[in-house]
PDB file of C-alpha atoms and ligand atoms in Angstrom:
ATOM      1  CA  MET A  17      -8.706 134.974  55.557  1.00 84.00           C
ATOM      2  CA  PRO A  18      -8.634 131.646  53.691  1.00 93.00           C
ATOM      3  CA  GLY A  19      -4.950 131.034  54.428  1.00 95.00           C
ATOM      4  CA  ILE A  20      -1.544 132.621  54.584  1.00 95.00           C
ATOM      5  CA  SER A  21      -0.525 133.986  51.196  1.00 97.00           C
ATOM      6  CA  PHE A  22       3.179 133.750  50.447  1.00 98.00           C
ATOM      7  CA  ASP A  23       3.245 136.951  48.387  1.00 98.00           C
ATOM      8  CA  ARG A  24       5.827 138.414  50.745  1.00 97.00           C
ATOM      9  CA  ALA A  25       8.096 135.361  50.437  1.00 98.00           C
ATOM     10  CA  VAL A  26       8.421 135.282  46.673  1.00 97.00           C
ATOM     11  CA  ASP A  27      11.887 136.847  46.515  1.00 97.00           C
ATOM     12  CA  TYR A  28      13.509 134.426  48.942  1.00 97.00           C
ATOM     13  CA  TYR A  29      11.301 131.299  48.926  1.00 97.00           C
ATOM     14  CA  ASP A  30      13.418 129.261  46.512  1.00 96.00           C
ATOM     15  CA  ALA A  31      16.695 130.239  48.163  1.00 94.00           C
ATOM     16  CA  THR A  32      15.441 129.256  51.611  1.00 93.00           C
ATOM     17  CA  ARG A  33      13.193 126.236  50.905  1.00 93.00           C
ATOM     18  CA  GLY A  34      14.788 124.676  47.830  1.00 93.00           C
ATOM     19  CA  TYR A  35      15.868 121.024  47.827  1.00 95.00           C
ATOM     20  CA  PRO A  36      19.433 119.966  47.003  1.00 95.00           C
ATOM     21  CA  PRO A  37      19.974 119.237  43.271  1.00 96.00           C
ATOM     22  CA  GLY A  38      18.119 116.189  41.993  1.00 97.00           C
ATOM     23  CA  VAL A  39      15.845 115.763  45.019  1.00 98.00           C
ATOM     24  CA  ALA A  40      12.724 117.281  43.439  1.00 98.00           C
ATOM     25  CA  GLU A  41      13.125 114.990  40.403  1.00 98.00           C
ATOM     26  CA  ARG A  42      13.520 111.925  42.642  1.00 98.00           C
ATOM     27  CA  LEU A  43      10.450 113.013  44.570  1.00 98.00           C
ATOM     28  CA  ARG A  44       8.473 113.270  41.327  1.00 98.00           C
ATOM     29  CA  ASP A  45       9.578 109.792  40.284  1.00 98.00           C
ATOM     30  CA  ALA A  46       8.677 108.360  43.687  1.00 98.00           C
ATOM     31  CA  ILE A  47       5.187 109.900  43.570  1.00 98.00           C
ATOM     32  CA  ILE A  48       4.654 108.587  40.044  1.00 98.00           C
ATOM     33  CA  ALA A  49       5.736 105.105  41.143  1.00 98.00           C
ATOM     34  CA  ALA A  50       3.698 105.100  44.370  1.00 98.00           C
ATOM     35  CA  LEU A  51       0.542 106.201  42.547  1.00 98.00           C
ATOM     36  CA  GLU A  52       1.312 104.231  39.376  1.00 98.00           C
ATOM     37  CA  LEU A  53       0.552 107.354  37.335  1.00 98.00           C
ATOM     38  CA  SER A  54       0.439 106.990  33.586  1.00 98.00           C
ATOM     39  CA  ARG A  55       1.845 109.622  31.215  1.00 97.00           C
ATOM     40  CA  SER A  56      -1.675 110.887  30.643  1.00 97.00           C
ATOM     41  CA  ALA A  57      -2.355 111.413  34.365  1.00 98.00           C
ATOM     42  CA  GLN A  58      -3.752 114.782  35.383  1.00 98.00           C
ATOM     43  CA  ILE A  59      -2.280 116.205  38.560  1.00 98.00           C
ATOM     44  CA  LEU A  60      -3.437 119.079  40.752  1.00 98.00           C
ATOM     45  CA  GLU A  61      -1.381 120.774  43.457  1.00 98.00           C
ATOM     46  CA  ALA A  62      -3.137 122.875  46.084  1.00 98.00           C
ATOM     47  CA  GLY A  63      -0.743 125.590  47.291  1.00 98.00           C
ATOM     48  CA  VAL A  64       1.580 125.168  44.300  1.00 98.00           C
ATOM     49  CA  GLY A  65       3.797 128.133  45.193  1.00 98.00           C
ATOM     50  CA  THR A  66       6.858 128.667  43.002  1.00 98.00           C
ATOM     51  CA  GLY A  67       6.740 125.108  41.701  1.00 98.00           C
ATOM     52  CA  ARG A  68       9.309 123.376  43.890  1.00 98.00           C
ATOM     53  CA  ILE A  69       7.247 120.170  43.581  1.00 98.00           C
ATOM     54  CA  ALA A  70       5.455 121.026  40.329  1.00 98.00           C
ATOM     55  CA  ILE A  71       8.271 121.890  37.936  1.00 97.00           C
ATOM     56  CA  PRO A  72       9.780 118.404  37.545  1.00 97.00           C
ATOM     57  CA  PHE A  73       6.313 117.046  36.690  1.00 97.00           C
ATOM     58  CA  ILE A  74       5.638 119.876  34.243  1.00 96.00           C
ATOM     59  CA  GLU A  75       9.020 119.510  32.567  1.00 94.00           C
ATOM     60  CA  ALA A  76       8.455 115.778  32.191  1.00 95.00           C
ATOM     61  CA  GLY A  77       5.284 116.559  30.223  1.00 95.00           C
ATOM     62  CA  TYR A  78       2.561 115.771  32.769  1.00 97.00           C
ATOM     63  CA  PHE A  79      -0.602 117.846  32.799  1.00 97.00           C
ATOM     64  CA  TYR A  80      -0.282 119.828  36.021  1.00 98.00           C
ATOM     65  CA  ALA A  81      -2.756 122.282  37.496  1.00 98.00           C
ATOM     66  CA  GLY A  82      -1.809 124.483  40.411  1.00 98.00           C
ATOM     67  CA  VAL A  83      -3.969 126.556  42.735  1.00 98.00           C
ATOM     68  CA  ASP A  84      -2.524 129.191  45.037  1.00 98.00           C
ATOM     69  CA  LEU A  85      -3.660 132.314  46.862  1.00 98.00           C
ATOM     70  CA  SER A  86      -0.474 134.027  45.753  1.00 98.00           C
ATOM     71  CA  ARG A  87      -0.337 135.233  42.171  1.00 98.00           C
ATOM     72  CA  ARG A  88       3.248 136.352  42.782  1.00 98.00           C
ATOM     73  CA  MET A  89       4.416 132.864  43.806  1.00 98.00           C
ATOM     74  CA  MET A  90       2.840 131.365  40.689  1.00 98.00           C
ATOM     75  CA  GLY A  91       4.384 134.148  38.576  1.00 97.00           C
ATOM     76  CA  GLN A  92       7.757 132.932  39.787  1.00 97.00           C
ATOM     77  CA  LEU A  93       6.831 129.360  38.809  1.00 97.00           C
ATOM     78  CA  ARG A  94       6.016 130.530  35.272  1.00 95.00           C
ATOM     79  CA  ARG A  95       9.279 132.440  34.971  1.00 94.00           C
ATOM     80  CA  LYS A  96      11.213 129.290  35.854  1.00 93.00           C
ATOM     81  CA  LEU A  97       9.700 127.175  33.095  1.00 93.00           C
ATOM     82  CA  ASP A  98      11.764 126.871  29.951  1.00 79.00           C
ATOM     83  CA  SER A  99      10.427 128.064  26.609  1.00 77.00           C
ATOM     84  CA  ARG A 100       8.899 124.710  25.561  1.00 77.00           C
ATOM     85  CA  VAL A 101       5.124 124.378  25.445  1.00 77.00           C
ATOM     86  CA  HIS A 102       3.963 123.007  28.784  1.00 84.00           C
ATOM     87  CA  ARG A 103       0.733 121.422  29.908  1.00 94.00           C
ATOM     88  CA  VAL A 104       0.238 123.643  32.926  1.00 96.00           C
ATOM     89  CA  HIS A 105      -2.761 125.496  34.275  1.00 97.00           C
ATOM     90  CA  LEU A 106      -2.291 127.926  37.172  1.00 97.00           C
ATOM     91  CA  ILE A 107      -5.290 129.298  39.030  1.00 98.00           C
ATOM     92  CA  CYS A 108      -5.248 132.043  41.623  1.00 98.00           C
ATOM     93  CA  GLY A 109      -7.713 130.709  44.164  1.00 98.00           C
ATOM     94  CA  ASP A 110      -8.425 129.165  47.529  1.00 98.00           C
ATOM     95  CA  ALA A 111      -7.779 125.478  48.207  1.00 98.00           C
ATOM     96  CA  MET A 112     -10.830 125.482  50.502  1.00 98.00           C
ATOM     97  CA  HIS A 113     -13.010 126.217  47.467  1.00 98.00           C
ATOM     98  CA  LEU A 114     -11.275 124.652  44.510  1.00 97.00           C
ATOM     99  CA  PRO A 115     -12.566 126.141  41.251  1.00 95.00           C
ATOM    100  CA  ILE A 116     -12.572 122.654  39.769  1.00 95.00           C
ATOM    101  CA  ALA A 117     -15.277 120.201  38.760  1.00 97.00           C
ATOM    102  CA  ASP A 118     -15.867 116.987  40.730  1.00 98.00           C
ATOM    103  CA  SER A 119     -13.854 113.849  39.857  1.00 98.00           C
ATOM    104  CA  THR A 120     -11.365 115.569  37.553  1.00 97.00           C
ATOM    105  CA  PHE A 121      -7.841 114.632  38.706  1.00 98.00           C
ATOM    106  CA  ASP A 122      -5.829 111.439  39.090  1.00 98.00           C
ATOM    107  CA  ALA A 123      -3.731 112.939  41.882  1.00 98.00           C
ATOM    108  CA  VAL A 124      -3.930 115.911  44.227  1.00 98.00           C
ATOM    109  CA  VAL A 125      -0.568 116.834  45.740  1.00 98.00           C
ATOM    110  CA  MET A 126      -0.092 118.984  48.826  1.00 98.00           C
ATOM    111  CA  VAL A 127       3.225 119.903  50.400  1.00 98.00           C
ATOM    112  CA  HIS A 128       3.587 122.425  53.233  1.00 97.00           C
ATOM    113  CA  VAL A 129       0.165 123.906  52.875  1.00 98.00           C
ATOM    114  CA  LEU A 130      -2.275 122.378  55.355  1.00 97.00           C
ATOM    115  CA  HIS A 131      -0.718 124.238  58.297  1.00 95.00           C
ATOM    116  CA  LEU A 132      -1.349 127.532  56.498  1.00 96.00           C
ATOM    117  CA  VAL A 133      -5.020 127.276  55.579  1.00 97.00           C
ATOM    118  CA  GLU A 134      -7.928 128.443  57.676  1.00 95.00           C
ATOM    119  CA  ASP A 135      -9.654 125.023  57.620  1.00 96.00           C
ATOM    120  CA  TRP A 136      -7.542 122.019  56.617  1.00 97.00           C
ATOM    121  CA  ARG A 137     -10.555 119.666  56.791  1.00 98.00           C
ATOM    122  CA  GLN A 138     -12.290 121.711  54.118  1.00 98.00           C
ATOM    123  CA  VAL A 139      -9.133 121.544  51.950  1.00 98.00           C
ATOM    124  CA  LEU A 140      -9.058 117.741  52.269  1.00 98.00           C
ATOM    125  CA  ASN A 141     -12.781 117.587  51.421  1.00 98.00           C
ATOM    126  CA  GLU A 142     -12.128 119.626  48.313  1.00 98.00           C
ATOM    127  CA  ALA A 143      -9.094 117.588  47.283  1.00 98.00           C
ATOM    128  CA  HIS A 144     -11.117 114.391  47.683  1.00 98.00           C
ATOM    129  CA  ARG A 145     -13.987 115.865  45.664  1.00 98.00           C
ATOM    130  CA  ALA A 146     -11.600 116.787  42.842  1.00 98.00           C
ATOM    131  CA  LEU A 147     -10.268 113.204  42.579  1.00 98.00           C
ATOM    132  CA  ARG A 148     -11.460 110.603  40.131  1.00 98.00           C
ATOM    133  CA  PRO A 149     -12.417 107.299  41.750  1.00 97.00           C
ATOM    134  CA  GLY A 150      -9.144 105.412  42.180  1.00 97.00           C
ATOM    135  CA  GLY A 151      -7.193 108.684  42.283  1.00 98.00           C
ATOM    136  CA  ALA A 152      -5.059 109.644  45.260  1.00 98.00           C
ATOM    137  CA  ILE A 153      -4.255 112.574  47.501  1.00 98.00           C
ATOM    138  CA  VAL A 154      -0.536 112.795  48.340  1.00 98.00           C
ATOM    139  CA  LEU A 155       0.420 114.742  51.448  1.00 98.00           C
ATOM    140  CA  ALA A 156       4.200 114.918  51.600  1.00 98.00           C
ATOM    141  CA  ASP A 157       6.512 116.344  54.217  1.00 97.00           C
ATOM    142  CA  GLU A 158      10.205 116.346  55.104  1.00 93.00           C
ATOM    143  CA  VAL A 159      11.423 114.477  58.161  1.00 90.00           C
ATOM    144  CA  ARG A 160      14.864 115.590  59.264  1.00 81.00           C
ATOM    145  CA  GLY A 161      17.437 114.127  61.580  1.00 69.00           C
ATOM    146  CA  GLU A 162      19.423 111.020  62.398  1.00 62.00           C
ATOM    147  CA  CYS A 163      17.764 107.613  62.508  1.00 56.00           C
ATOM    148  CA  ASP A 164      17.710 107.745  66.336  1.00 60.00           C
ATOM    149  CA  GLY A 165      15.196 110.552  65.889  1.00 61.00           C
ATOM    150  CA  ALA A 166      17.560 113.213  67.264  1.00 68.00           C
ATOM    151  CA  ASP A 167      17.762 116.340  65.172  1.00 74.00           C
ATOM    152  CA  HIS A 168      20.997 118.273  65.701  1.00 79.00           C
ATOM    153  CA  THR A 169      20.783 120.242  62.489  1.00 86.00           C
ATOM    154  CA  PRO A 170      21.216 124.007  62.622  1.00 91.00           C
ATOM    155  CA  ARG A 171      17.543 124.336  61.656  1.00 90.00           C
ATOM    156  CA  ALA A 172      16.448 122.260  64.637  1.00 90.00           C
ATOM    157  CA  GLN A 173      18.833 123.982  67.055  1.00 92.00           C
ATOM    158  CA  VAL A 174      17.548 127.393  66.075  1.00 95.00           C
ATOM    159  CA  GLN A 175      13.924 126.219  66.158  1.00 93.00           C
ATOM    160  CA  ARG A 176      14.384 125.019  69.726  1.00 93.00           C
ATOM    161  CA  ALA A 177      16.101 128.260  70.776  1.00 96.00           C
ATOM    162  CA  TRP A 178      13.400 130.375  69.095  1.00 96.00           C
ATOM    163  CA  SER A 179      10.612 128.412  70.718  1.00 95.00           C
ATOM    164  CA  ALA A 180      12.239 128.792  74.162  1.00 96.00           C
ATOM    165  CA  ILE A 181      12.526 132.548  73.591  1.00 97.00           C
ATOM    166  CA  LEU A 182       8.836 132.789  72.651  1.00 97.00           C
ATOM    167  CA  ASP A 183       8.055 130.879  75.881  1.00 96.00           C
ATOM    168  CA  GLU A 184      10.127 133.390  77.875  1.00 97.00           C
ATOM    169  CA  LEU A 185       8.219 136.212  76.210  1.00 97.00           C
ATOM    170  CA  ASN A 186       4.882 134.534  77.051  1.00 96.00           C
ATOM    171  CA  VAL A 187       3.770 134.652  73.431  1.00 96.00           C
ATOM    172  CA  PRO A 188       0.216 133.243  73.380  1.00 94.00           C
ATOM    173  CA  PRO A 189      -0.619 130.165  71.258  1.00 88.00           C
ATOM    174  CA  ASP A 190      -2.612 132.103  68.641  1.00 86.00           C
ATOM    175  CA  GLN A 191       0.425 134.263  67.820  1.00 89.00           C
ATOM    176  CA  ARG A 192       2.526 131.104  67.371  1.00 85.00           C
ATOM    177  CA  ARG A 193      -0.081 129.179  65.371  1.00 80.00           C
ATOM    178  CA  ASP A 194       0.274 126.360  67.910  1.00 76.00           C
ATOM    179  CA  GLY A 195      -3.071 124.851  66.884  1.00 78.00           C
ATOM    180  CA  ALA A 196      -1.997 124.419  63.262  1.00 86.00           C
ATOM    181  CA  PRO A 197      -1.249 120.824  62.271  1.00 91.00           C
ATOM    182  CA  HIS A 198       2.380 119.938  61.640  1.00 84.00           C
ATOM    183  CA  GLY A 199       3.914 117.410  59.304  1.00 91.00           C
ATOM    184  CA  LEU A 200       1.742 114.408  58.502  1.00 96.00           C
ATOM    185  CA  ASP A 201      -0.625 114.927  61.405  1.00 96.00           C
ATOM    186  CA  GLU A 202      -2.620 111.821  62.354  1.00 96.00           C
ATOM    187  CA  ARG A 203      -5.772 113.972  62.216  1.00 97.00           C
ATOM    188  CA  PHE A 204      -5.320 114.053  58.423  1.00 98.00           C
ATOM    189  CA  ARG A 205      -5.486 110.260  58.324  1.00 98.00           C
ATOM    190  CA  ASP A 206      -8.631 110.211  60.481  1.00 98.00           C
ATOM    191  CA  HIS A 207     -10.346 112.797  58.321  1.00 98.00           C
ATOM    192  CA  LEU A 208      -9.409 111.057  55.073  1.00 98.00           C
ATOM    193  CA  HIS A 209     -10.703 107.766  56.466  1.00 98.00           C
ATOM    194  CA  ALA A 210     -13.943 109.511  57.379  1.00 98.00           C
ATOM    195  CA  LEU A 211     -14.219 110.617  53.733  1.00 98.00           C
ATOM    196  CA  GLY A 212     -14.059 106.958  52.760  1.00 97.00           C
ATOM    197  CA  ALA A 213     -10.480 106.943  51.460  1.00 98.00           C
ATOM    198  CA  THR A 214      -7.947 104.222  52.166  1.00 98.00           C
ATOM    199  CA  VAL A 215      -4.815 105.729  53.685  1.00 98.00           C
ATOM    200  CA  GLU A 216      -1.233 104.475  53.776  1.00 98.00           C
ATOM    201  CA  ARG A 217       1.948 106.095  54.983  1.00 97.00           C
ATOM    202  CA  THR A 218       5.232 105.624  53.188  1.00 98.00           C
ATOM    203  CA  THR A 219       8.719 107.030  52.759  1.00 97.00           C
ATOM    204  CA  LEU A 220       9.113 108.429  49.254  1.00 98.00           C
ATOM    205  CA  ILE A 221      12.829 109.290  49.213  1.00 98.00           C
ATOM    206  CA  THR A 222      15.823 109.792  51.468  1.00 96.00           C
ATOM    207  CA  TYR A 223      18.477 112.457  50.852  1.00 95.00           C
ATOM    208  CA  ARG A 224      20.929 114.748  52.592  1.00 92.00           C
ATOM    209  CA  GLN A 225      19.892 118.250  53.465  1.00 89.00           C
ATOM    210  CA  GLN A 226      21.761 121.327  52.254  1.00 86.00           C
ATOM    211  CA  LEU A 227      24.719 122.423  54.387  1.00 89.00           C
ATOM    212  CA  GLN A 228      23.642 125.216  56.721  1.00 92.00           C
ATOM    213  CA  THR A 229      25.044 127.116  59.675  1.00 96.00           C
ATOM    214  CA  VAL A 230      23.187 128.156  62.808  1.00 96.00           C
ATOM    215  CA  ARG A 231      23.873 131.788  61.981  1.00 97.00           C
ATOM    216  CA  GLU A 232      22.309 131.455  58.519  1.00 96.00           C
ATOM    217  CA  VAL A 233      19.180 129.798  59.879  1.00 96.00           C
ATOM    218  CA  ALA A 234      18.900 132.322  62.712  1.00 97.00           C
ATOM    219  CA  ARG A 235      19.042 135.171  60.207  1.00 97.00           C
ATOM    220  CA  ARG A 236      15.922 133.727  58.534  1.00 97.00           C
ATOM    221  CA  TYR A 237      14.053 134.000  61.824  1.00 97.00           C
ATOM    222  CA  GLN A 238      15.462 137.453  62.471  1.00 98.00           C
ATOM    223  CA  GLU A 239      14.452 138.636  58.999  1.00 97.00           C
ATOM    224  CA  ARG A 240      11.002 136.999  59.232  1.00 97.00           C
ATOM    225  CA  MET A 241      11.500 134.621  56.339  1.00 96.00           C
ATOM    226  CA  TYR A 242       9.405 131.848  57.930  1.00 94.00           C
ATOM    227  CA  SER A 243       5.632 132.156  57.983  1.00 93.00           C
ATOM    228  CA  SER A 244       5.601 131.350  61.708  1.00 91.00           C
ATOM    229  CA  CYS A 245       7.246 134.762  62.261  1.00 94.00           C
ATOM    230  CA  TRP A 246       4.723 136.722  60.231  1.00 95.00           C
ATOM    231  CA  ILE A 247       1.922 136.819  62.773  1.00 91.00           C
ATOM    232  CA  LEU A 248       4.115 137.862  65.706  1.00 96.00           C
ATOM    233  CA  PRO A 249       3.515 141.510  66.635  1.00 96.00           C
ATOM    234  CA  ASP A 250       6.454 143.652  65.445  1.00 97.00           C
ATOM    235  CA  HIS A 251       7.696 144.550  68.923  1.00 97.00           C
ATOM    236  CA  ILE A 252       7.640 140.901  70.059  1.00 97.00           C
ATOM    237  CA  HIS A 253       9.459 139.804  66.938  1.00 97.00           C
ATOM    238  CA  ALA A 254      12.106 142.508  67.432  1.00 98.00           C
ATOM    239  CA  GLU A 255      12.708 141.412  71.033  1.00 98.00           C
ATOM    240  CA  ALA A 256      12.789 137.718  70.095  1.00 98.00           C
ATOM    241  CA  ALA A 257      15.287 138.477  67.298  1.00 98.00           C
ATOM    242  CA  ARG A 258      17.486 140.362  69.773  1.00 98.00           C
ATOM    243  CA  ARG A 259      17.414 137.457  72.238  1.00 98.00           C
ATOM    244  CA  LEU A 260      18.208 134.998  69.460  1.00 98.00           C
ATOM    245  CA  GLN A 261      21.291 137.062  68.617  1.00 98.00           C
ATOM    246  CA  HIS A 262      22.293 136.967  72.278  1.00 97.00           C
ATOM    247  CA  TRP A 263      21.871 133.165  72.243  1.00 97.00           C
ATOM    248  CA  ILE A 264      24.141 132.911  69.168  1.00 97.00           C
ATOM    249  CA  ASP A 265      26.775 135.214  70.682  1.00 96.00           C
ATOM    250  CA  GLU A 266      26.772 133.789  74.203  1.00 95.00           C
ATOM    251  CA  GLN A 267      25.436 130.246  74.235  1.00 92.00           C
ATOM    252  CA  CYS A 268      25.644 128.589  70.865  1.00 92.00           C
ATOM    253  CA  PRO A 269      28.977 126.715  70.732  1.00 87.00           C
ATOM    254  CA  ASP A 270      29.495 126.591  67.003  1.00 91.00           C
ATOM    255  CA  PRO A 271      27.321 128.994  64.994  1.00 95.00           C
ATOM    256  CA  ASP A 272      29.445 129.084  61.830  1.00 96.00           C
ATOM    257  CA  THR A 273      30.147 125.436  61.095  1.00 94.00           C
ATOM    258  CA  PRO A 274      28.101 124.191  58.126  1.00 94.00           C
ATOM    259  CA  ARG A 275      26.245 120.960  58.832  1.00 89.00           C
ATOM    260  CA  ASP A 276      24.020 118.711  56.828  1.00 85.00           C
ATOM    261  CA  ALA A 277      21.969 115.765  58.000  1.00 83.00           C
ATOM    262  CA  PRO A 278      19.993 112.856  56.655  1.00 89.00           C
ATOM    263  CA  ALA A 279      16.442 113.674  55.723  1.00 92.00           C
ATOM    264  CA  ARG A 280      13.575 111.910  54.040  1.00 95.00           C
ATOM    265  CA  ILE A 281      10.272 112.818  52.496  1.00 97.00           C
ATOM    266  CA  ASP A 282       7.353 110.862  53.876  1.00 97.00           C
ATOM    267  CA  ALA A 283       3.872 110.804  52.450  1.00 98.00           C
ATOM    268  CA  MET A 284       0.346 109.997  53.446  1.00 98.00           C
ATOM    269  CA  ILE A 285      -1.370 108.591  50.381  1.00 98.00           C
ATOM    270  CA  ALA A 286      -5.159 108.540  50.434  1.00 98.00           C
ATOM    271  CA  ARG A 287      -6.975 106.749  47.628  1.00 98.00           C
ATOM    272  CA  ARG A 288     -10.506 107.559  46.672  1.00 97.00           C
ATOM    273  CA  THR A 289     -12.454 104.348  46.475  1.00 92.00           C
TER     274      THR A 289
HETATM  275  C1  LIG B 323       4.975 126.879  51.997  1.00 67.51           C
HETATM  276  S1  LIG B 323       4.327 127.219  50.401  1.00 67.51           S
HETATM  277  C2  LIG B 323       4.476 125.615  49.649  1.00 67.51           C
HETATM  278  C3  LIG B 323       4.538 125.687  48.156  1.00 67.51           C
HETATM  279  C4  LIG B 323       4.818 124.343  47.464  1.00 67.51           C
HETATM  280  N1  LIG B 323       3.767 123.380  47.740  1.00 67.51           N
HETATM  281  C5  LIG B 323       6.163 123.814  47.918  1.00 67.51           C
HETATM  282  O1  LIG B 323       6.199 122.760  48.569  1.00 67.51           O
HETATM  283  O2  LIG B 323       7.166 124.477  47.655  1.00 67.51           O
HETATM  284  C6  LIG B 323       2.586 127.301  50.713  1.00 67.51           C
HETATM  285  C7  LIG B 323       1.775 127.918  49.575  1.00 67.51           C
HETATM  286  O3  LIG B 323       0.384 127.756  49.890  1.00 67.51           O
HETATM  287  C8  LIG B 323      -0.302 128.953  49.537  1.00 67.51           C
HETATM  288  N2  LIG B 323      -1.563 128.988  50.284  1.00 67.51           N
HETATM  289  C9  LIG B 323      -1.779 129.244  51.590  1.00 67.51           C
HETATM  290  N3  LIG B 323      -3.087 129.157  51.892  1.00 67.51           N
HETATM  291  C10 LIG B 323      -3.726 128.801  50.742  1.00 67.51           C
HETATM  292  C11 LIG B 323      -5.088 128.546  50.393  1.00 67.51           C
HETATM  293  N4  LIG B 323      -6.069 128.636  51.281  1.00 67.51           N
HETATM  294  N5  LIG B 323      -5.356 128.222  49.124  1.00 67.51           N
HETATM  295  C12 LIG B 323      -4.384 128.136  48.179  1.00 67.51           C
HETATM  296  N6  LIG B 323      -3.082 128.371  48.460  1.00 67.51           N
HETATM  297  C13 LIG B 323      -2.756 128.694  49.720  1.00 67.51           C
HETATM  298  C14 LIG B 323       0.701 130.059  49.840  1.00 67.51           C
HETATM  299  O4  LIG B 323       0.429 131.250  49.115  1.00 67.51           O
HETATM  300  C15 LIG B 323       2.012 129.408  49.402  1.00 67.51           C
HETATM  301  O5  LIG B 323       2.340 129.692  48.060  1.00 67.51           O
END
């Protein structure tokens, strides 16, 4: 299996992963500024999904190509575009074997995809191959929480509770995808350096996350809306969901108070020399 297809997530992906209004547009502008992209720049996104990152670029008139294993996710992207003519090219394919000629793109964007693919090194090799000299790979990821590093958001509280429950249930690492890289893993930097790229890390934007309650986030785990829940055997997931409900009912002090928190989107930017 080349990666985890999000076919099953298409009906709820945007509702559960969307940014607050205006954030995706600010992210686009920050990427354009960081890469000094001209209006004629050609951009590729590996794992384009429903276009959370792509649509602001496409609507601003950039040429944007997207590759994804999931035809359904890309179908959703298309449905969201307005009726104007757009410069967009969507390809159902595997980021480990990009169906793209060498040295074609000015930028290759990847957000929330390297932890899903079978071999992230191969995806970075392919992204680097697809870049023109001087072009850049942008790996972007959200960093949540207060500036002291503490994360008291409902998402983080539930994540910690869920992880403790999986520990109690002795769920082995392969059923939790513990080996998968998270965020802007330093191994990405090492691999990109080995490819000959120069790599810098930067903060693209800061924003406030959507208001959420613990109960809402917990329901996403209980209803298997996160990909980390998909590989758990059904009976383990059912037991973990039951224990999470017990945690909400008995231990969580405030499950229904909406909270937001500061967040930022950081990037690793690797330029092909
Ligand atoms: C979490 S979504 C992220 C989508 C988008 N980048 C965003 O930030 O909203 C990950 C996407 O990567 C796709 N994907 C997973 N493995 C892949 C692979 N090997 N090649 C191409 N796409 C892949 C999934 O189908 C899914 O649409």
